[in-house]
Tab-separated table of C-alpha atoms in Angstrom:
chain	number	residue	atom	x	y	z
A	98	UNK	CA	-202.706	-132.755	-150.252
A	99	UNK	CA	-199.029	-132.190	-152.639
A	100	UNK	CA	-201.078	-131.342	-156.160
A	101	UNK	CA	-199.087	-127.876	-155.543
A	102	UNK	CA	-196.139	-129.564	-155.480
A	103	UNK	CA	-195.756	-130.946	-158.383
A	104	UNK	CA	-195.792	-126.966	-160.131
A	105	UNK	CA	-192.433	-126.714	-159.079
A	106	UNK	CA	-191.635	-130.116	-161.722
A	107	UNK	CA	-192.665	-127.903	-164.739
A	108	UNK	CA	-190.544	-125.980	-166.905
A	109	UNK	CA	-192.479	-123.116	-167.519
A	110	UNK	CA	-194.039	-123.028	-163.513
A	111	UNK	CA	-189.951	-121.987	-163.005
A	112	UNK	CA	-188.631	-120.526	-165.146
A	113	UNK	CA	-190.956	-118.216	-164.488
A	114	UNK	CA	-191.096	-117.658	-160.904
A	115	UNK	CA	-186.981	-117.355	-160.548
A	116	UNK	CA	-187.531	-114.903	-163.063
A	117	UNK	CA	-189.027	-112.602	-160.756
A	118	UNK	CA	-187.062	-114.860	-157.811
A	119	UNK	CA	-183.398	-114.172	-158.744
A	120	UNK	CA	-183.009	-109.738	-158.856
A	121	UNK	CA	-184.033	-110.050	-155.893
A	122	UNK	CA	-181.629	-112.645	-155.099
A	123	UNK	CA	-178.861	-110.942	-156.225
A	124	UNK	CA	-179.901	-107.239	-155.127
A	125	UNK	CA	-179.757	-108.235	-151.332
A	126	UNK	CA	-176.165	-110.695	-151.456
A	127	UNK	CA	-174.202	-107.060	-152.984
A	128	UNK	CA	-175.267	-105.376	-150.192
A	129	UNK	CA	-175.108	-108.315	-147.936
A	130	UNK	CA	-171.077	-108.791	-148.628
A	131	UNK	CA	-170.073	-105.558	-149.269
A	132	UNK	CA	-171.970	-104.752	-145.661
A	133	UNK	CA	-170.176	-108.061	-144.505
A	134	UNK	CA	-166.890	-106.789	-146.451
A	135	UNK	CA	-166.600	-103.934	-145.235
A	136	UNK	CA	-167.169	-104.907	-141.522
A	137	UNK	CA	-164.619	-107.359	-141.814
A	138	UNK	CA	-162.075	-106.206	-143.632
A	139	UNK	CA	-162.549	-102.646	-142.666
A	140	UNK	CA	-164.100	-102.305	-138.416
A	141	UNK	CA	-163.060	-105.285	-137.468
A	142	UNK	CA	-160.074	-105.441	-134.913
A	143	UNK	CA	-157.598	-107.841	-135.862
A	144	UNK	CA	-156.614	-110.516	-133.562
A	145	UNK	CA	-154.052	-111.070	-131.160
A	146	UNK	CA	-152.604	-113.417	-132.592
A	147	UNK	CA	-152.653	-113.222	-136.529
A	148	UNK	CA	-152.539	-109.514	-137.134
A	149	UNK	CA	-154.955	-108.668	-139.578
A	150	UNK	CA	-153.667	-112.019	-142.192
A	151	UNK	CA	-157.045	-113.626	-139.923
A	152	UNK	CA	-159.065	-111.058	-142.214
A	153	UNK	CA	-159.216	-114.238	-145.036
A	154	UNK	CA	-161.703	-116.339	-142.769
A	155	UNK	CA	-164.124	-113.585	-143.852
A	156	UNK	CA	-164.137	-115.701	-147.273
A	157	UNK	CA	-162.210	-118.942	-146.562
A	158	UNK	CA	-165.442	-120.207	-144.189
A	159	UNK	CA	-168.123	-119.194	-146.118
A	160	UNK	CA	-166.316	-119.956	-149.466
A	161	UNK	CA	-165.906	-123.908	-147.456
A	162	UNK	CA	-168.916	-123.978	-145.606
A	163	UNK	CA	-170.913	-123.816	-149.453
A	164	UNK	CA	-168.537	-126.072	-150.889
A	165	UNK	CA	-169.980	-128.723	-148.885
A	166	UNK	CA	-174.044	-127.867	-149.031
A	167	UNK	CA	-173.774	-127.073	-152.731
A	168	UNK	CA	-172.054	-130.796	-152.709
A	169	UNK	CA	-175.297	-131.741	-150.057
A	170	UNK	CA	-177.909	-129.905	-152.897
A	171	UNK	CA	-175.982	-132.137	-155.680
A	172	UNK	CA	-176.097	-135.214	-154.595
A	173	UNK	CA	-179.582	-134.377	-153.669
A	174	UNK	CA	-181.657	-133.555	-156.166
A	175	UNK	CA	-179.026	-136.879	-158.247
A	176	UNK	CA	-181.624	-138.473	-155.998
A	177	UNK	CA	-184.861	-137.354	-156.920
A	178	UNK	CA	-183.741	-137.933	-160.275
A	179	UNK	CA	-182.182	-140.918	-160.229
A	180	UNK	CA	-185.350	-142.531	-158.230
A	181	UNK	CA	-189.033	-139.722	-160.058
A	182	UNK	CA	-187.149	-139.351	-162.772
A	183	UNK	CA	-187.543	-135.880	-162.155
A	184	UNK	CA	-186.110	-133.415	-165.184
A	185	UNK	CA	-185.617	-130.308	-162.914
A	186	UNK	CA	-183.385	-131.844	-160.481
A	187	UNK	CA	-180.371	-133.501	-163.157
A	188	UNK	CA	-181.067	-129.284	-164.158
A	189	UNK	CA	-180.164	-128.680	-160.502
A	190	UNK	CA	-177.957	-131.242	-160.505
A	191	UNK	CA	-175.857	-129.732	-163.854
A	192	UNK	CA	-176.365	-125.864	-162.677
A	193	UNK	CA	-174.219	-127.134	-159.230
A	194	UNK	CA	-171.471	-127.831	-160.336
A	195	UNK	CA	-169.974	-125.408	-161.743
A	196	UNK	CA	-170.561	-123.000	-158.421
A	197	UNK	CA	-169.399	-125.488	-156.086
A	198	UNK	CA	-166.460	-126.183	-157.696
A	199	UNK	CA	-165.878	-122.394	-157.534
A	200	UNK	CA	-166.157	-122.157	-153.717
A	201	UNK	CA	-164.321	-125.385	-153.387
A	202	UNK	CA	-161.566	-124.390	-155.532
A	203	UNK	CA	-161.682	-120.379	-153.569
A	204	UNK	CA	-161.367	-122.216	-149.886
A	205	UNK	CA	-158.579	-124.200	-151.038
A	206	UNK	CA	-156.192	-121.180	-152.374
A	207	UNK	CA	-157.959	-119.329	-149.579
A	208	UNK	CA	-156.250	-120.992	-146.989
A	209	UNK	CA	-153.421	-122.247	-148.830
A	210	UNK	CA	-152.919	-118.422	-148.806
A	211	UNK	CA	-153.047	-118.003	-145.685
A	212	UNK	CA	-151.340	-120.837	-144.160
A	213	UNK	CA	-147.725	-119.952	-145.805
A	214	UNK	CA	-147.369	-117.656	-143.474
A	215	UNK	CA	-149.235	-119.037	-140.023
A	216	UNK	CA	-148.336	-122.457	-140.486
A	217	UNK	CA	-145.829	-122.446	-142.883
A	218	UNK	CA	-145.985	-124.808	-146.063
A	219	UNK	CA	-148.518	-123.740	-148.294
A	220	UNK	CA	-150.489	-127.586	-148.296
A	221	UNK	CA	-150.030	-130.802	-146.097
A	222	UNK	CA	-151.760	-133.974	-146.818
A	223	UNK	CA	-153.573	-133.416	-143.539
A	224	UNK	CA	-157.019	-135.046	-143.444
A	225	UNK	CA	-159.095	-131.378	-144.164
A	226	UNK	CA	-157.951	-130.423	-146.414
A	227	UNK	CA	-156.943	-134.029	-148.343
A	228	UNK	CA	-160.568	-134.152	-148.338
A	229	UNK	CA	-161.071	-130.767	-149.781
A	230	UNK	CA	-159.096	-131.395	-152.540
A	231	UNK	CA	-161.112	-134.617	-153.182
A	232	UNK	CA	-164.499	-132.463	-152.987
A	233	UNK	CA	-162.480	-130.412	-155.686
A	234	UNK	CA	-162.452	-133.898	-157.662
A	235	UNK	CA	-165.969	-134.646	-157.199
A	236	UNK	CA	-166.653	-131.786	-159.076
A	237	UNK	CA	-164.280	-131.649	-161.463
A	238	UNK	CA	-165.417	-135.229	-162.209
A	239	UNK	CA	-169.165	-135.173	-162.083
A	240	UNK	CA	-168.073	-132.509	-165.113
A	241	UNK	CA	-166.214	-134.174	-167.394
A	242	UNK	CA	-168.430	-137.445	-166.252
A	243	UNK	CA	-171.082	-135.457	-168.713
A	244	UNK	CA	-169.139	-134.258	-170.820
A	245	UNK	CA	-167.533	-138.114	-172.209
A	246	UNK	CA	-170.687	-139.561	-172.545
A	247	UNK	CA	-172.792	-138.536	-175.698
A	248	UNK	CA	-176.316	-139.693	-175.489
A	249	UNK	CA	-177.726	-136.790	-172.708
A	250	UNK	CA	-179.836	-139.269	-171.331
A	251	UNK	CA	-176.979	-142.018	-169.761
A	252	UNK	CA	-175.167	-138.887	-169.348
A	253	UNK	CA	-177.308	-137.916	-166.229
A	254	UNK	CA	-177.716	-140.949	-165.268
A	255	UNK	CA	-173.924	-142.285	-164.573
A	256	UNK	CA	-173.015	-138.233	-163.626
A	257	UNK	CA	-175.777	-138.837	-160.884
A	258	UNK	CA	-174.938	-142.061	-159.379
A	259	UNK	CA	-171.859	-140.618	-158.926
A	260	UNK	CA	-172.807	-137.461	-158.093
A	261	UNK	CA	-174.999	-139.284	-154.957
A	262	UNK	CA	-172.327	-141.601	-153.740
A	263	UNK	CA	-169.920	-139.343	-153.494
A	264	UNK	CA	-171.009	-137.280	-150.108
A	265	UNK	CA	-170.768	-140.492	-148.456
A	266	UNK	CA	-167.432	-137.843	-148.381
A	267	UNK	CA	-168.673	-134.464	-146.573
A	268	UNK	CA	-169.169	-135.868	-143.476
A	269	UNK	CA	-165.726	-136.890	-143.377
A	270	UNK	CA	-164.885	-133.620	-144.114
A	271	UNK	CA	-167.405	-131.760	-142.294
A	272	UNK	CA	-165.870	-134.450	-138.829
A	273	UNK	CA	-161.673	-135.052	-140.028
A	274	UNK	CA	-160.715	-132.090	-137.699
A	275	UNK	CA	-162.247	-134.310	-135.067
A	276	UNK	CA	-161.410	-137.667	-135.558
A	277	UNK	CA	-157.658	-137.301	-137.010
A	278	UNK	CA	-154.926	-135.808	-135.468
A	279	UNK	CA	-154.693	-132.589	-138.571
A	280	UNK	CA	-152.701	-129.760	-138.897
A	281	UNK	CA	-156.208	-126.530	-139.486
A	282	UNK	CA	-157.409	-125.970	-136.774
A	283	UNK	CA	-161.199	-127.936	-135.333
A	284	UNK	CA	-164.409	-126.009	-136.281
A	285	UNK	CA	-164.499	-121.885	-134.456
A	286	UNK	CA	-168.544	-122.022	-134.837
A	287	UNK	CA	-170.553	-124.591	-133.439
A	288	UNK	CA	-174.012	-125.498	-133.269
A	289	UNK	CA	-173.211	-126.647	-129.840
A	290	UNK	CA	-171.056	-124.853	-128.088
A	291	UNK	CA	-170.393	-120.739	-128.110
A	292	UNK	CA	-168.568	-119.945	-130.359
A	293	UNK	CA	-164.253	-119.574	-130.147
A	294	UNK	CA	-164.080	-115.461	-132.068
A	295	UNK	CA	-165.210	-112.351	-130.372
A	296	UNK	CA	-168.868	-110.997	-131.028
A	297	UNK	CA	-166.914	-107.711	-133.107
A	298	UNK	CA	-165.690	-110.810	-136.296
A	299	UNK	CA	-168.400	-112.875	-136.399
A	300	UNK	CA	-170.676	-110.475	-137.170
A	301	UNK	CA	-169.345	-109.944	-140.755
A	302	UNK	CA	-168.642	-113.933	-140.687
A	303	UNK	CA	-171.934	-114.501	-140.032
A	304	UNK	CA	-173.486	-111.816	-142.695
A	305	UNK	CA	-170.392	-113.052	-145.243
A	306	UNK	CA	-171.969	-116.435	-144.452
A	307	UNK	CA	-175.757	-115.723	-145.871
A	308	UNK	CA	-174.155	-113.535	-148.663
A	309	UNK	CA	-172.304	-116.566	-149.246
A	310	UNK	CA	-175.409	-119.205	-149.397
A	311	UNK	CA	-177.832	-116.131	-151.394
A	312	UNK	CA	-174.827	-116.136	-154.275
A	313	UNK	CA	-175.228	-119.504	-154.743
A	314	UNK	CA	-178.818	-119.910	-154.739
A	315	UNK	CA	-178.792	-117.036	-157.139
A	316	UNK	CA	-176.767	-117.844	-159.130
A	317	UNK	CA	-178.255	-121.418	-158.644
A	318	UNK	CA	-181.750	-119.383	-160.318
A	319	UNK	CA	-179.749	-117.705	-163.253
A	320	UNK	CA	-178.346	-121.216	-164.239
A	321	UNK	CA	-181.295	-123.379	-163.717
A	322	UNK	CA	-183.337	-120.832	-166.049
A	323	UNK	CA	-180.596	-121.171	-169.392
A	324	UNK	CA	-180.362	-125.259	-168.048
A	325	UNK	CA	-184.595	-124.982	-169.178
A	326	UNK	CA	-184.417	-122.818	-171.918
A	327	UNK	CA	-181.298	-124.944	-173.426
A	328	UNK	CA	-183.411	-128.295	-173.160
A	329	UNK	CA	-186.590	-127.279	-173.544
A	330	UNK	CA	-185.846	-125.293	-177.136
A	331	UNK	CA	-188.780	-126.395	-179.094
A	332	UNK	CA	-191.423	-125.849	-176.806
A	333	UNK	CA	-193.946	-124.193	-177.737
A	334	UNK	CA	-193.547	-122.154	-174.349
A	335	UNK	CA	-190.244	-121.263	-174.950
A	336	UNK	CA	-191.602	-119.853	-177.998
A	337	UNK	CA	-194.043	-117.016	-177.073
A	338	UNK	CA	-192.272	-116.327	-174.269
A	339	UNK	CA	-189.040	-114.445	-176.139
A	340	UNK	CA	-191.251	-113.025	-177.711
A	341	UNK	CA	-192.533	-110.931	-175.638
B	244	UNK	CA	-195.677	-144.990	-153.905
B	245	UNK	CA	-195.697	-146.885	-157.523
B	246	UNK	CA	-193.298	-150.072	-157.074
B	247	UNK	CA	-191.240	-149.461	-160.213
B	248	UNK	CA	-189.868	-146.266	-157.587
B	249	UNK	CA	-189.947	-148.231	-154.593
B	250	UNK	CA	-187.353	-150.167	-156.541
B	251	UNK	CA	-185.390	-147.727	-157.780
B	252	UNK	CA	-185.463	-145.465	-154.097
B	253	UNK	CA	-184.177	-148.967	-152.413
B	254	UNK	CA	-181.195	-149.085	-154.720
B	255	UNK	CA	-180.327	-146.146	-153.932
B	256	UNK	CA	-179.938	-146.441	-150.908
B	257	UNK	CA	-177.892	-149.579	-150.942
B	258	UNK	CA	-175.614	-147.887	-153.070
B	259	UNK	CA	-175.212	-144.956	-150.756
B	260	UNK	CA	-174.573	-147.100	-148.229
B	261	UNK	CA	-172.565	-150.129	-149.444
B	262	UNK	CA	-169.909	-147.308	-150.702
B	263	UNK	CA	-170.422	-145.573	-147.331
B	264	UNK	CA	-169.243	-149.063	-145.678
B	265	UNK	CA	-165.787	-149.153	-147.515
B	266	UNK	CA	-164.738	-146.466	-147.029
B	267	UNK	CA	-165.521	-146.543	-143.627
B	268	UNK	CA	-163.594	-149.986	-143.737
B	269	UNK	CA	-160.297	-148.935	-145.869
B	270	UNK	CA	-160.541	-145.300	-143.020
B	271	UNK	CA	-159.995	-147.631	-139.679
B	272	UNK	CA	-157.787	-149.804	-141.271
B	273	UNK	CA	-155.458	-146.492	-142.694
B	274	UNK	CA	-156.282	-144.915	-138.640
B	275	UNK	CA	-152.464	-144.704	-138.459
B	276	UNK	CA	-151.443	-143.677	-141.504
B	277	UNK	CA	-154.280	-140.394	-141.579
B	278	UNK	CA	-153.352	-138.719	-137.884
B	279	UNK	CA	-150.661	-136.272	-139.279
B	280	UNK	CA	-148.708	-136.926	-136.552
B	281	UNK	CA	-147.375	-138.647	-133.196
B	282	UNK	CA	-147.421	-137.618	-130.118
B	283	UNK	CA	-144.896	-137.543	-127.425
B	284	UNK	CA	-146.042	-140.279	-125.762
B	285	UNK	CA	-146.475	-142.613	-128.343
B	286	UNK	CA	-142.292	-141.138	-128.538
B	287	UNK	CA	-141.661	-142.039	-125.102
B	288	UNK	CA	-144.425	-145.583	-125.437
B	289	UNK	CA	-141.146	-146.200	-127.846
B	290	UNK	CA	-143.327	-147.001	-130.852
B	291	UNK	CA	-140.684	-144.188	-133.266
B	292	UNK	CA	-137.483	-146.511	-134.575
B	293	UNK	CA	-134.852	-143.957	-134.432
B	294	UNK	CA	-134.019	-143.081	-138.517
B	295	UNK	CA	-137.594	-143.447	-139.172
B	296	UNK	CA	-139.490	-139.535	-140.581
B	297	UNK	CA	-142.619	-138.721	-139.062
B	298	UNK	CA	-144.109	-135.979	-137.631
B	299	UNK	CA	-145.157	-134.815	-133.902
B	300	UNK	CA	-146.723	-132.918	-132.536
B	301	UNK	CA	-147.026	-130.677	-128.759
B	302	UNK	CA	-146.464	-127.400	-127.005
B	303	UNK	CA	-144.031	-126.338	-126.688
B	304	UNK	CA	-142.393	-125.808	-123.307
B	305	UNK	CA	-142.000	-122.673	-121.576
B	306	UNK	CA	-138.349	-121.514	-121.233
B	307	UNK	CA	-137.907	-123.892	-122.978
B	308	UNK	CA	-136.733	-122.524	-126.433
B	309	UNK	CA	-133.317	-121.965	-126.870
B	310	UNK	CA	-131.215	-119.797	-130.133
B	311	UNK	CA	-127.361	-119.221	-131.212
B	312	UNK	CA	-126.536	-115.905	-131.611
B	313	UNK	CA	-123.518	-117.256	-134.422
B	314	UNK	CA	-127.392	-119.424	-136.138
B	315	UNK	CA	-130.091	-120.004	-136.914
B	316	UNK	CA	-130.340	-123.462	-134.806
B	317	UNK	CA	-133.376	-123.528	-132.155
B	318	UNK	CA	-133.680	-126.060	-129.364
B	319	UNK	CA	-137.070	-126.382	-127.596
B	320	UNK	CA	-138.992	-129.295	-125.574
B	321	UNK	CA	-142.125	-130.323	-126.652
B	322	UNK	CA	-144.539	-131.937	-124.256
B	323	UNK	CA	-148.404	-133.305	-124.731
B	324	UNK	CA	-148.706	-132.823	-120.975
B	325	UNK	CA	-147.926	-136.866	-120.661
B	326	UNK	CA	-144.948	-137.216	-122.032
B	327	UNK	CA	-141.933	-134.354	-123.647
B	328	UNK	CA	-139.282	-134.652	-125.927
B	329	UNK	CA	-136.193	-132.025	-127.116
B	330	UNK	CA	-136.337	-131.237	-130.888
B	331	UNK	CA	-133.795	-129.236	-132.441
B	332	UNK	CA	-134.144	-127.394	-135.563
B	333	UNK	CA	-131.830	-124.874	-138.098
B	334	UNK	CA	-134.469	-123.090	-140.339
B	335	UNK	CA	-136.275	-120.173	-140.175
B	336	UNK	CA	-139.819	-120.885	-138.011
B	337	UNK	CA	-144.036	-119.940	-138.525
B	338	UNK	CA	-144.957	-116.616	-137.868
B	339	UNK	CA	-147.351	-118.696	-134.490
B	340	UNK	CA	-143.746	-120.223	-132.781
B	341	UNK	CA	-143.505	-119.553	-129.393
B	342	UNK	CA	-143.209	-121.103	-126.490
B	343	UNK	CA	-146.772	-122.657	-125.240
B	344	UNK	CA	-148.382	-122.507	-128.746
B	345	UNK	CA	-149.114	-125.957	-130.807
B	346	UNK	CA	-147.288	-127.103	-133.443
B	347	UNK	CA	-145.802	-129.620	-135.248
B	348	UNK	CA	-142.369	-131.067	-136.349
B	349	UNK	CA	-141.032	-133.262	-139.373
B	350	UNK	CA	-138.252	-135.349	-139.071
B	351	UNK	CA	-136.261	-137.970	-137.416
B	352	UNK	CA	-135.158	-139.108	-134.421
B	353	UNK	CA	-131.109	-139.659	-133.486
B	354	UNK	CA	-129.393	-141.976	-131.042
B	355	UNK	CA	-129.992	-139.839	-128.158
B	356	UNK	CA	-133.926	-139.399	-127.963
B	357	UNK	CA	-134.077	-135.616	-129.604
B	358	UNK	CA	-135.864	-135.450	-132.826
B	359	UNK	CA	-133.990	-133.998	-135.010
B	360	UNK	CA	-137.360	-131.237	-137.637
B	361	UNK	CA	-136.876	-130.793	-140.708
B	362	UNK	CA	-139.912	-129.260	-140.986
B	363	UNK	CA	-141.317	-127.206	-138.475
B	364	UNK	CA	-144.974	-126.008	-138.451
B	365	UNK	CA	-147.382	-124.095	-137.376
B	366	UNK	CA	-150.309	-125.563	-135.903
B	367	UNK	CA	-153.292	-122.288	-134.910
B	368	UNK	CA	-156.354	-122.702	-132.852
B	369	UNK	CA	-159.742	-122.318	-133.095
B	370	UNK	CA	-159.756	-118.713	-131.034
B	371	UNK	CA	-160.445	-115.489	-132.818
B	372	UNK	CA	-159.911	-112.089	-130.250
B	373	UNK	CA	-159.398	-108.821	-130.379
B	374	UNK	CA	-155.848	-108.618	-128.324
B	375	UNK	CA	-157.564	-105.912	-125.660
B	376	UNK	CA	-159.995	-108.677	-125.234
B	377	UNK	CA	-156.709	-111.618	-125.279
B	378	UNK	CA	-154.905	-109.145	-122.061
B	379	UNK	CA	-158.168	-109.060	-120.694
B	380	UNK	CA	-158.318	-112.812	-120.134
B	381	UNK	CA	-155.097	-113.221	-119.992
B	382	UNK	CA	-154.747	-111.049	-116.391
B	383	UNK	CA	-157.960	-113.521	-115.573
B	384	UNK	CA	-155.726	-116.343	-116.200
B	385	UNK	CA	-158.716	-117.366	-118.803
B	386	UNK	CA	-156.828	-117.549	-121.417
B	387	UNK	CA	-157.948	-120.894	-123.756
B	388	UNK	CA	-154.711	-122.791	-125.394
B	389	UNK	CA	-152.796	-121.651	-122.919
B	390	UNK	CA	-150.879	-124.561	-120.213
B	391	UNK	CA	-153.040	-123.248	-117.400
B	392	UNK	CA	-156.167	-124.381	-118.689
B	393	UNK	CA	-155.861	-126.701	-121.419
B	394	UNK	CA	-158.681	-129.366	-120.987
B	395	UNK	CA	-160.678	-125.903	-122.042
B	396	UNK	CA	-158.930	-126.626	-125.923
B	397	UNK	CA	-158.552	-129.303	-128.362
B	398	UNK	CA	-155.037	-127.393	-130.192
B	399	UNK	CA	-153.423	-130.497	-129.610
B	400	UNK	CA	-155.034	-134.071	-129.076
B	401	UNK	CA	-153.299	-137.024	-127.711
């Protein structure tokens, strides 16, 4: 019954499949990104209180969400690698780390740029900001740890343990604004309540969220493909694949 | 599942559970320190001593803001709708500072119970809307985040 799932453990199969899917994701992402940016930066009205400064939300919120989503993907595939010794899961985790770190950096930077005029400070050590900074350090720590250990298998296992354990930080980031009082505002969009945002602003935001999601998967597939080639460079199928 | 894999699954789960438990205890122990600010009620209850530096968060009371013409001195009151604390500040206020707005101030209490702030930050809420919508809501008295609708918002948590 689960026979089909084993095909996703086969590097040649995944290499060819992702080669076909990646360009589609890339084009879709570009279209949605341009639509979202146009609707968000040009069409959407200014905010009653913040004026045009609020438009940073169209980059900040998707980036912040993706920073957490990518980490969860990294932690889950690291766990799969630790338990089932599936090499491809390790490649996914390794490929995700720099992408996640970039999303985290974008979220922190854009938030800081918005914070100076709105709050009156670039940075404050409240629970939300601090835990998001910790997430950036987790990503960087994962990358550094992998590069610090010379033995590839040992490096993969050690880094995977760090990724799995670090997942504890994710609920802390998410609930920090509810558990403690912070300068950062609570969530605008929640699953159970109606969003505290006007539909004309919400639509571009949701488009940008989908675009960022596609951006991640596009980058992931491209990086996974090069990861597969790197590790399988001595395999016969790679030589054959690169010939055509 | 093969026994070896089952063993590793249990090991990984225990590892995550152990770290989660340790972090939970740590966060509970440091709960007060993670709070960015104290409420006016905390101050009224005498939890803060004069001269101790801390942050206070609350809503600027309507009609309480007094500015000087000659310098940047400003006086206002902060409330959490249970207690009120007078605040003085000398400096440039953030764009979002206004009456009825949530703010966080850093400073200390003087002997008379006045909070002398050295930094004032505006706390934004989670509501976004165009100016026309805000105006319409204001007219209908349904504006989230204002004193009349205080219960509808998490602007300043007690």
